[in-house]
């Protein structure tokens, strides 16, 4: 019996630190084939050529080949894997053991399989012969084969399969910049920086139509600069490697001021909580005591109203209290599952490009 399913997954599930909004992977899976190389009837027995011609039969290698080919044609990236129990079930196995299964699986281009209980029916010799014949890894993670010489070192616990090319995604040009965009730690954790402006503006641009007025990005979430010229997705991901998503929420003006005070409370240490902003401006006096450093906070060109509720966009790390921003945990109308920040930034750069780095005085350090 063949059980097939197709699953499409976001590549963020398999590629750490990569924004994968435009990547999908189709997983083709079979299991319990049990040497059913010929079609079978609904009674799980042999099928006559007449019944097969009338569509009364199912399964068999020919149908599997066609189904796999059709599924692969619908996907740019796919893998074919098997859940085991290729062995036993018909005279094909009784006579050929695992040889015919190995030949068919190689022709189908399997990328990997795990073993089922029936792969052990004829001992390690037959299983080892099968593994030597196939062109893909055979896996089993929950058994100790250190005492079985034929299987030890051959039956693997895991394997890595690459599809779509990590390098292709990293090297994809997404924008262009006229000059280097500075995003160093010294800049973005102590003062207004060009990379902070770009990222905060990108965030606000994405959600402004949702009633959001302010963007706040922690300087510690900015990890690199971008050279002048063509900008690749890999460069954007180096700047923003944490797979943070956009979070939108509403808080009072007083809470925003409290958040800014938190953000500048460890400037001397170069802490990552320093707030890069958009849609607003503020002044900070690093010589003042922590908790009293912020002044002249403006939102949309007007003094902030401490009692008013403002729409804010940040990343999900900050919204959930990271870098000391605990005051955002109790925000209203929270949505933490927006698009990936790296994707948002790349798309904004493409939209406004070629990008010219800029500072406009939104943060004043006395």
mmCIF file of C-alpha atoms in Angstrom:
data_model
loop_
_atom_site.group_PDB
_atom_site.id
_atom_site.type_symbol
_atom_site.label_atom_id
_atom_site.label_comp_id
_atom_site.label_asym_id
_atom_site.label_seq_id
_atom_site.Cartn_x
_atom_site.Cartn_y
_atom_site.Cartn_z
ATOM 1 C CA UNK A 1 0.000 0.000 0.000
ATOM 2 C CA UNK A 2 1.366 3.416 -0.902
ATOM 3 C CA UNK A 3 0.527 6.421 1.231
ATOM 4 C CA UNK A 4 1.512 9.621 -0.527
ATOM 5 C CA UNK A 5 1.249 13.135 0.671
ATOM 6 C CA UNK A 6 2.546 16.436 -0.573
ATOM 7 C CA UNK A 7 3.454 19.141 1.879
ATOM 8 C CA UNK A 8 4.569 22.657 1.078
ATOM 9 C CA UNK A 9 6.635 24.316 3.781
ATOM 10 C CA UNK A 10 8.161 27.720 4.187
ATOM 11 C CA UNK A 11 11.880 27.558 3.930
ATOM 12 C CA UNK A 12 12.221 29.507 7.066
ATOM 13 C CA UNK A 13 11.584 26.160 8.692
ATOM 14 C CA UNK A 14 14.795 24.784 7.338
ATOM 15 C CA UNK A 15 17.184 27.662 6.728
ATOM 16 C CA UNK A 16 18.341 29.498 9.810
ATOM 17 C CA UNK A 17 18.643 33.208 9.464
ATOM 18 C CA UNK A 18 17.085 33.390 6.051
ATOM 19 C CA UNK A 19 14.003 35.256 4.993
ATOM 20 C CA UNK A 20 12.139 32.862 2.782
ATOM 21 C CA UNK A 21 8.928 34.567 1.780
ATOM 22 C CA UNK A 22 9.489 33.569 -1.842
ATOM 23 C CA UNK A 23 10.729 30.009 -1.235
ATOM 24 C CA UNK A 24 8.673 26.841 -1.028
ATOM 25 C CA UNK A 25 9.623 23.186 -0.816
ATOM 26 C CA UNK A 26 7.432 20.273 -1.890
ATOM 27 C CA UNK A 27 8.027 17.064 0.063
ATOM 28 C CA UNK A 28 7.035 13.886 -1.791
ATOM 29 C CA UNK A 29 6.676 10.972 0.603
ATOM 30 C CA UNK A 30 5.992 7.261 0.206
ATOM 31 C CA UNK A 31 5.968 4.445 2.705
ATOM 32 C CA UNK A 32 5.018 0.756 3.088
ATOM 33 C CA UNK A 33 5.483 0.011 -0.601
ATOM 34 C CA UNK A 34 6.155 -3.655 0.268
ATOM 35 C CA UNK A 35 7.476 -4.669 -3.153
ATOM 36 C CA UNK A 36 4.182 -3.777 -4.874
ATOM 37 C CA UNK A 37 5.856 -3.133 -8.204
ATOM 38 C CA UNK A 38 2.748 -4.297 -10.051
ATOM 39 C CA UNK A 39 -0.756 -2.829 -9.593
ATOM 40 C CA UNK A 40 -3.018 -4.351 -6.947
ATOM 41 C CA UNK A 41 -6.764 -4.692 -6.521
ATOM 42 C CA UNK A 42 -8.927 -3.274 -3.780
ATOM 43 C CA UNK A 43 -8.396 -6.559 -1.968
ATOM 44 C CA UNK A 44 -4.634 -5.930 -1.801
ATOM 45 C CA UNK A 45 -4.027 -8.812 -4.190
ATOM 46 C CA UNK A 46 -2.877 -9.167 -7.782
ATOM 47 C CA UNK A 47 -4.691 -7.316 -10.546
ATOM 48 C CA UNK A 48 -5.555 -8.708 -13.962
ATOM 49 C CA UNK A 49 -4.641 -6.772 -17.092
ATOM 50 C CA UNK A 50 -8.366 -6.415 -17.866
ATOM 51 C CA UNK A 51 -9.175 -4.888 -14.480
ATOM 52 C CA UNK A 52 -6.151 -2.660 -14.750
ATOM 53 C CA UNK A 53 -7.276 -1.397 -18.164
ATOM 54 C CA UNK A 54 -10.716 -0.630 -16.705
ATOM 55 C CA UNK A 55 -9.206 1.431 -13.904
ATOM 56 C CA UNK A 56 -10.060 -1.044 -11.165
ATOM 57 C CA UNK A 57 -6.495 -1.297 -9.924
ATOM 58 C CA UNK A 58 -4.163 1.079 -8.190
ATOM 59 C CA UNK A 59 -0.551 1.382 -7.131
ATOM 60 C CA UNK A 60 2.439 -0.150 -8.802
ATOM 61 C CA UNK A 61 5.703 1.325 -10.005
ATOM 62 C CA UNK A 62 4.305 2.789 -13.230
ATOM 63 C CA UNK A 63 1.688 4.860 -11.409
ATOM 64 C CA UNK A 64 4.246 5.947 -8.840
ATOM 65 C CA UNK A 65 6.656 7.102 -11.544
ATOM 66 C CA UNK A 66 3.883 9.146 -13.178
ATOM 67 C CA UNK A 67 2.701 10.654 -9.882
ATOM 68 C CA UNK A 68 6.211 11.680 -8.850
ATOM 69 C CA UNK A 69 6.958 13.194 -12.259
ATOM 70 C CA UNK A 70 3.725 15.211 -12.198
ATOM 71 C CA UNK A 71 4.376 16.473 -8.669
ATOM 72 C CA UNK A 72 7.938 17.470 -9.519
ATOM 73 C CA UNK A 73 6.695 19.378 -12.563
ATOM 74 C CA UNK A 74 4.479 21.488 -10.290
ATOM 75 C CA UNK A 75 7.332 22.530 -8.003
ATOM 76 C CA UNK A 76 10.625 24.319 -8.489
ATOM 77 C CA UNK A 77 12.015 22.642 -5.384
ATOM 78 C CA UNK A 78 11.083 19.151 -4.252
ATOM 79 C CA UNK A 79 12.506 16.166 -2.416
ATOM 80 C CA UNK A 80 11.381 12.534 -2.559
ATOM 81 C CA UNK A 81 11.683 10.507 0.634
ATOM 82 C CA UNK A 82 10.401 7.164 1.914
ATOM 83 C CA UNK A 83 9.247 6.077 5.364
ATOM 84 C CA UNK A 84 10.432 2.483 5.123
ATOM 85 C CA UNK A 85 9.027 -1.021 4.637
ATOM 86 C CA UNK A 86 10.092 -1.376 1.038
ATOM 87 C CA UNK A 87 10.890 -5.010 1.906
ATOM 88 C CA UNK A 88 8.473 -8.002 1.982
ATOM 89 C CA UNK A 89 4.980 -8.387 0.561
ATOM 90 C CA UNK A 90 5.270 -10.088 -2.840
ATOM 91 C CA UNK A 91 7.271 -12.678 -4.735
ATOM 92 C CA UNK A 92 9.401 -9.850 -6.113
ATOM 93 C CA UNK A 93 10.954 -9.493 -2.681
ATOM 94 C CA UNK A 94 11.053 -13.238 -2.003
ATOM 95 C CA UNK A 95 13.195 -13.748 -5.112
ATOM 96 C CA UNK A 96 15.120 -10.484 -5.485
ATOM 97 C CA UNK A 97 15.268 -9.407 -1.829
ATOM 98 C CA UNK A 98 16.127 -5.689 -1.791
ATOM 99 C CA UNK A 99 17.750 -5.550 -5.221
ATOM 100 C CA UNK A 100 14.632 -4.627 -7.185
ATOM 101 C CA UNK A 101 13.583 -2.024 -4.617
ATOM 102 C CA UNK A 102 17.036 -0.441 -4.827
ATOM 103 C CA UNK A 103 16.892 -0.310 -8.626
ATOM 104 C CA UNK A 104 13.423 1.254 -8.710
ATOM 105 C CA UNK A 105 14.195 3.799 -6.003
ATOM 106 C CA UNK A 106 17.375 4.855 -7.789
ATOM 107 C CA UNK A 107 15.465 5.315 -11.040
ATOM 108 C CA UNK A 108 12.852 7.414 -9.243
ATOM 109 C CA UNK A 109 15.583 9.589 -7.751
ATOM 110 C CA UNK A 110 14.821 9.247 -4.050
ATOM 111 C CA UNK A 111 16.694 11.667 -1.814
ATOM 112 C CA UNK A 112 16.559 9.573 1.329
ATOM 113 C CA UNK A 113 14.628 7.008 3.341
ATOM 114 C CA UNK A 114 14.322 5.628 6.818
ATOM 115 C CA UNK A 115 14.110 1.933 7.574
ATOM 116 C CA UNK A 116 10.950 0.152 8.665
ATOM 117 C CA UNK A 117 10.751 -2.998 10.738
ATOM 118 C CA UNK A 118 10.610 -5.201 7.626
ATOM 119 C CA UNK A 119 13.987 -3.969 6.410
ATOM 120 C CA UNK A 120 15.434 -6.163 9.187
ATOM 121 C CA UNK A 121 13.475 -9.321 8.291
ATOM 122 C CA UNK A 122 16.388 -11.013 6.528
ATOM 123 C CA UNK A 123 19.122 -9.739 8.775
ATOM 124 C CA UNK A 124 21.798 -7.085 8.421
ATOM 125 C CA UNK A 125 23.328 -8.739 5.349
ATOM 126 C CA UNK A 126 20.315 -8.054 3.103
ATOM 127 C CA UNK A 127 19.805 -4.550 4.489
ATOM 128 C CA UNK A 128 23.487 -3.727 3.967
ATOM 129 C CA UNK A 129 23.297 -5.006 0.397
ATOM 130 C CA UNK A 130 20.330 -2.716 -0.228
ATOM 131 C CA UNK A 131 22.126 0.282 1.283
ATOM 132 C CA UNK A 132 25.207 -0.378 -0.829
ATOM 133 C CA UNK A 133 23.031 -0.428 -3.958
ATOM 134 C CA UNK A 134 21.065 2.800 -3.466
ATOM 135 C CA UNK A 135 22.246 6.295 -4.371
ATOM 136 C CA UNK A 136 20.757 8.058 -1.347
ATOM 137 C CA UNK A 137 21.195 8.007 2.439
ATOM 138 C CA UNK A 138 19.315 5.435 4.513
ATOM 139 C CA UNK A 139 18.528 6.839 7.950
ATOM 140 C CA UNK A 140 17.571 5.663 11.420
ATOM 141 C CA UNK A 141 18.033 7.938 14.421
ATOM 142 C CA UNK A 142 16.672 5.880 17.319
ATOM 143 C CA UNK A 143 18.859 2.773 17.325
ATOM 144 C CA UNK A 144 22.392 1.890 18.386
ATOM 145 C CA UNK A 145 24.252 -0.104 15.733
ATOM 146 C CA UNK A 146 27.686 0.147 17.288
ATOM 147 C CA UNK A 147 27.698 -3.613 17.857
ATOM 148 C CA UNK A 148 26.673 -4.530 14.305
ATOM 149 C CA UNK A 149 29.640 -4.238 11.975
ATOM 150 C CA UNK A 150 27.589 -4.376 8.767
ATOM 151 C CA UNK A 151 25.398 -1.441 9.769
ATOM 152 C CA UNK A 152 27.622 0.654 12.020
ATOM 153 C CA UNK A 153 28.711 3.790 10.192
ATOM 154 C CA UNK A 154 26.495 2.977 7.212
ATOM 155 C CA UNK A 155 23.005 3.496 8.632
ATOM 156 C CA UNK A 156 23.044 7.238 9.269
ATOM 157 C CA UNK A 157 21.135 9.219 11.899
ATOM 158 C CA UNK A 158 20.604 12.298 9.708
ATOM 159 C CA UNK A 159 21.354 13.851 6.345
ATOM 160 C CA UNK A 160 21.277 17.323 4.807
ATOM 161 C CA UNK A 161 19.539 17.811 1.470
ATOM 162 C CA UNK A 162 19.834 21.150 -0.288
ATOM 163 C CA UNK A 163 17.199 22.382 -2.710
ATOM 164 C CA UNK A 164 16.865 25.723 -4.418
ATOM 165 C CA UNK A 165 20.367 26.704 -3.414
ATOM 166 C CA UNK A 166 21.128 28.742 -0.337
ATOM 167 C CA UNK A 167 23.742 30.557 -2.392
ATOM 168 C CA UNK A 168 21.172 31.414 -5.046
ATOM 169 C CA UNK A 169 19.029 33.114 -2.426
ATOM 170 C CA UNK A 170 21.951 34.848 -0.743
ATOM 171 C CA UNK A 171 23.279 36.137 -4.058
ATOM 172 C CA UNK A 172 19.939 37.371 -5.402
ATOM 173 C CA UNK A 173 20.207 41.113 -6.025
ATOM 174 C CA UNK A 174 17.267 42.865 -4.364
ATOM 175 C CA UNK A 175 18.218 46.544 -4.487
ATOM 176 C CA UNK A 176 20.973 49.050 -5.136
ATOM 177 C CA UNK A 177 22.568 51.690 -2.948
ATOM 178 C CA UNK A 178 24.385 54.799 -4.110
ATOM 179 C CA UNK A 179 26.697 54.860 -1.088
ATOM 180 C CA UNK A 180 27.671 52.630 1.808
ATOM 181 C CA UNK A 181 24.939 52.405 4.447
ATOM 182 C CA UNK A 182 26.580 52.454 7.872
ATOM 183 C CA UNK A 183 25.173 50.003 10.389
ATOM 184 C CA UNK A 184 28.042 49.527 12.820
ATOM 185 C CA UNK A 185 27.645 48.941 16.537
ATOM 186 C CA UNK A 186 29.345 52.237 17.418
ATOM 187 C CA UNK A 187 26.857 54.163 15.289
ATOM 188 C CA UNK A 188 23.555 52.369 15.786
ATOM 189 C CA UNK A 189 23.801 51.825 19.554
ATOM 190 C CA UNK A 190 24.618 55.423 20.465
ATOM 191 C CA UNK A 191 23.100 57.855 17.966
ATOM 192 C CA UNK A 192 20.999 58.199 14.836
ATOM 193 C CA UNK A 193 22.466 55.946 12.154
ATOM 194 C CA UNK A 194 21.722 55.614 8.460
ATOM 195 C CA UNK A 195 20.921 51.907 8.685
ATOM 196 C CA UNK A 196 18.587 52.505 11.610
ATOM 197 C CA UNK A 197 16.749 55.188 9.657
ATOM 198 C CA UNK A 198 16.396 52.913 6.649
ATOM 199 C CA UNK A 199 15.043 49.974 8.657
ATOM 200 C CA UNK A 200 12.677 52.065 10.783
ATOM 201 C CA UNK A 201 11.371 53.875 7.699
ATOM 202 C CA UNK A 202 10.841 50.525 5.964
ATOM 203 C CA UNK A 203 8.842 49.244 8.933
ATOM 204 C CA UNK A 204 6.661 52.329 9.094
ATOM 205 C CA UNK A 205 6.112 52.398 5.342
ATOM 206 C CA UNK A 206 4.787 48.827 5.430
ATOM 207 C CA UNK A 207 2.101 49.448 8.083
ATOM 208 C CA UNK A 208 1.354 53.174 7.977
ATOM 209 C CA UNK A 209 -2.033 52.466 6.375
ATOM 210 C CA UNK A 210 -3.002 50.511 9.522
ATOM 211 C CA UNK A 211 -3.021 53.627 11.688
ATOM 212 C CA UNK A 212 0.587 53.204 12.773
ATOM 213 C CA UNK A 213 2.516 56.433 13.384
ATOM 214 C CA UNK A 214 5.794 55.388 14.999
ATOM 215 C CA UNK A 215 8.500 52.798 14.310
ATOM 216 C CA UNK A 216 11.073 51.676 16.886
ATOM 217 C CA UNK A 217 13.988 49.361 16.040
ATOM 218 C CA UNK A 218 16.545 48.314 18.645
ATOM 219 C CA UNK A 219 20.089 49.144 17.569
ATOM 220 C CA UNK A 220 21.289 45.725 18.711
ATOM 221 C CA UNK A 221 19.174 44.106 16.030
ATOM 222 C CA UNK A 222 21.289 45.841 13.369
ATOM 223 C CA UNK A 223 24.389 43.753 12.730
ATOM 224 C CA UNK A 224 26.239 45.089 9.685
ATOM 225 C CA UNK A 225 26.704 47.796 7.089
ATOM 226 C CA UNK A 226 25.921 47.472 3.370
ATOM 227 C CA UNK A 227 28.486 48.410 0.731
ATOM 228 C CA UNK A 228 27.698 50.725 -2.159
ATOM 229 C CA UNK A 229 26.412 49.112 -5.343
ATOM 230 C CA UNK A 230 24.114 46.134 -5.912
ATOM 231 C CA UNK A 231 22.608 44.791 -2.687
ATOM 232 C CA UNK A 232 22.029 41.054 -2.313
ATOM 233 C CA UNK A 233 19.529 39.336 -0.056
ATOM 234 C CA UNK A 234 22.502 37.836 1.736
ATOM 235 C CA UNK A 235 23.702 41.315 2.684
ATOM 236 C CA UNK A 236 20.270 42.265 4.014
ATOM 237 C CA UNK A 237 20.174 39.044 6.027
ATOM 238 C CA UNK A 238 23.595 39.821 7.463
ATOM 239 C CA UNK A 239 22.246 43.161 8.679
ATOM 240 C CA UNK A 240 19.050 41.561 10.049
ATOM 241 C CA UNK A 241 19.858 37.906 10.820
ATOM 242 C CA UNK A 242 17.327 37.142 13.558
ATOM 243 C CA UNK A 243 14.186 36.381 11.537
ATOM 244 C CA UNK A 244 12.258 38.984 13.523
ATOM 245 C CA UNK A 245 8.740 39.742 12.364
ATOM 246 C CA UNK A 246 6.926 43.065 12.378
ATOM 247 C CA UNK A 247 4.776 43.677 15.448
ATOM 248 C CA UNK A 248 2.096 46.363 15.576
ATOM 249 C CA UNK A 249 0.454 47.586 18.778
ATOM 250 C CA UNK A 250 -0.995 50.622 20.547
ATOM 251 C CA UNK A 251 0.383 52.309 23.673
ATOM 252 C CA UNK A 252 0.121 55.728 25.313
ATOM 253 C CA UNK A 253 2.527 58.565 24.748
ATOM 254 C CA UNK A 254 3.799 58.072 28.291
ATOM 255 C CA UNK A 255 4.643 54.455 27.501
ATOM 256 C CA UNK A 256 6.564 55.572 24.419
ATOM 257 C CA UNK A 257 8.597 58.017 26.507
ATOM 258 C CA UNK A 258 9.239 55.249 29.043
ATOM 259 C CA UNK A 259 10.400 53.026 26.193
ATOM 260 C CA UNK A 260 12.781 55.690 24.922
ATOM 261 C CA UNK A 261 14.176 56.139 28.437
ATOM 262 C CA UNK A 262 14.803 52.414 28.599
ATOM 263 C CA UNK A 263 16.442 52.505 25.184
ATOM 264 C CA UNK A 264 18.989 55.155 26.181
ATOM 265 C CA UNK A 265 19.546 53.889 29.729
ATOM 266 C CA UNK A 266 22.704 51.954 28.839
ATOM 267 C CA UNK A 267 24.279 54.161 26.177
ATOM 268 C CA UNK A 268 27.621 54.145 28.000
ATOM 269 C CA UNK A 269 27.803 50.377 27.642
ATOM 270 C CA UNK A 270 26.848 50.334 23.963
ATOM 271 C CA UNK A 271 23.804 48.209 24.792
ATOM 272 C CA UNK A 272 21.612 46.970 21.967
ATOM 273 C CA UNK A 273 18.451 48.581 23.346
ATOM 274 C CA UNK A 274 19.241 52.011 21.831
ATOM 275 C CA UNK A 275 16.110 53.038 19.854
ATOM 276 C CA UNK A 276 16.345 53.889 16.160
ATOM 277 C CA UNK A 277 13.029 55.490 15.172
ATOM 278 C CA UNK A 278 10.783 56.693 12.362
ATOM 279 C CA UNK A 279 7.731 58.968 12.446
ATOM 280 C CA UNK A 280 9.084 60.704 15.511
ATOM 281 C CA UNK A 281 12.107 62.515 16.915
ATOM 282 C CA UNK A 282 13.645 62.933 20.339
ATOM 283 C CA UNK A 283 16.581 64.440 22.206
ATOM 284 C CA UNK A 284 18.778 62.487 24.600
ATOM 285 C CA UNK A 285 21.207 63.813 27.200
ATOM 286 C CA UNK A 286 23.601 60.974 28.063
ATOM 287 C CA UNK A 287 25.053 63.006 30.960
ATOM 288 C CA UNK A 288 21.713 62.985 32.775
ATOM 289 C CA UNK A 289 20.746 60.210 35.150
ATOM 290 C CA UNK A 290 19.132 57.160 33.590
ATOM 291 C CA UNK A 291 15.376 57.635 33.538
ATOM 292 C CA UNK A 292 15.638 61.363 32.909
ATOM 293 C CA UNK A 293 17.567 61.584 29.676
ATOM 294 C CA UNK A 294 14.761 62.028 27.126
ATOM 295 C CA UNK A 295 13.248 65.350 26.079
ATOM 296 C CA UNK A 296 11.638 67.103 23.113
ATOM 297 C CA UNK A 297 9.751 64.045 21.891
ATOM 298 C CA UNK A 298 7.827 64.836 18.714
ATOM 299 C CA UNK A 299 5.433 62.608 16.765
ATOM 300 C CA UNK A 300 4.566 63.645 13.237
ATOM 301 C CA UNK A 301 6.044 67.076 13.933
ATOM 302 C CA UNK A 302 3.902 67.719 17.034
ATOM 303 C CA UNK A 303 4.828 67.321 20.732
ATOM 304 C CA UNK A 304 3.922 63.902 22.037
ATOM 305 C CA UNK A 305 0.656 63.687 23.992
ATOM 306 C CA UNK A 306 1.364 61.529 27.031
ATOM 307 C CA UNK A 307 -2.295 60.515 27.371
ATOM 308 C CA UNK A 308 -2.924 59.749 23.707
ATOM 309 C CA UNK A 309 -2.805 56.234 22.258
ATOM 310 C CA UNK A 310 -0.299 55.858 19.419
ATOM 311 C CA UNK A 311 0.106 53.063 16.900
ATOM 312 C CA UNK A 312 3.620 51.611 16.980
ATOM 313 C CA UNK A 313 5.501 49.123 14.826
ATOM 314 C CA UNK A 314 8.568 47.330 16.121
ATOM 315 C CA UNK A 315 9.960 43.821 15.860
ATOM 316 C CA UNK A 316 8.515 40.905 17.802
ATOM 317 C CA UNK A 317 11.579 40.701 20.058
ATOM 318 C CA UNK A 318 11.163 44.260 21.317
ATOM 319 C CA UNK A 319 7.362 44.039 21.559
ATOM 320 C CA UNK A 320 7.656 40.990 23.806
ATOM 321 C CA UNK A 321 9.964 42.766 26.241
ATOM 322 C CA UNK A 322 13.402 42.094 24.787
ATOM 323 C CA UNK A 323 16.204 44.565 25.574
ATOM 324 C CA UNK A 324 14.259 45.795 28.587
ATOM 325 C CA UNK A 325 11.175 46.986 26.682
ATOM 326 C CA UNK A 326 8.848 45.365 29.226
ATOM 327 C CA UNK A 327 6.403 48.270 28.972
ATOM 328 C CA UNK A 328 5.305 46.954 25.545
ATOM 329 C CA UNK A 329 4.141 43.590 26.897
ATOM 330 C CA UNK A 330 0.817 45.079 28.005
ATOM 331 C CA UNK A 331 0.145 46.942 24.758
ATOM 332 C CA UNK A 332 -3.290 46.882 23.124
ATOM 333 C CA UNK A 333 -4.360 45.564 19.716
ATOM 334 C CA UNK A 334 -1.160 43.558 19.438
ATOM 335 C CA UNK A 335 -0.211 41.641 16.296
ATOM 336 C CA UNK A 336 3.200 39.942 16.432
ATOM 337 C CA UNK A 337 3.064 37.921 13.236
ATOM 338 C CA UNK A 338 3.782 40.411 10.484
ATOM 339 C CA UNK A 339 6.225 39.844 7.628
ATOM 340 C CA UNK A 340 9.898 39.151 8.181
ATOM 341 C CA UNK A 341 11.834 42.343 8.889
ATOM 342 C CA UNK A 342 14.571 41.441 6.398
ATOM 343 C CA UNK A 343 11.988 40.988 3.644
ATOM 344 C CA UNK A 344 10.330 44.290 4.534
ATOM 345 C CA UNK A 345 13.660 46.107 4.406
ATOM 346 C CA UNK A 346 14.712 44.528 1.105
ATOM 347 C CA UNK A 347 11.387 45.366 -0.518
ATOM 348 C CA UNK A 348 11.526 48.951 0.739
ATOM 349 C CA UNK A 349 15.042 49.375 -0.629
ATOM 350 C CA UNK A 350 13.879 48.118 -4.010
ATOM 351 C CA UNK A 351 10.922 50.488 -3.868
ATOM 352 C CA UNK A 352 12.936 53.660 -3.172
ATOM 353 C CA UNK A 353 16.216 52.673 -4.859
ATOM 354 C CA UNK A 354 18.871 53.372 -5.621
ATOM 355 C CA UNK A 355 19.162 54.037 -1.888
ATOM 356 C CA UNK A 356 21.024 57.112 -0.694
ATOM 357 C CA UNK A 357 21.894 56.864 3.021
ATOM 358 C CA UNK A 358 20.450 59.657 5.089
ATOM 359 C CA UNK A 359 20.267 61.234 8.520
ATOM 360 C CA UNK A 360 17.634 63.889 9.153
ATOM 361 C CA UNK A 361 18.059 64.830 12.799
ATOM 362 C CA UNK A 362 15.365 62.566 14.215
ATOM 363 C CA UNK A 363 17.679 61.766 17.146
ATOM 364 C CA UNK A 364 19.635 64.571 18.822
ATOM 365 C CA UNK A 365 22.378 63.711 21.298
ATOM 366 C CA UNK A 366 23.356 66.639 23.522
#
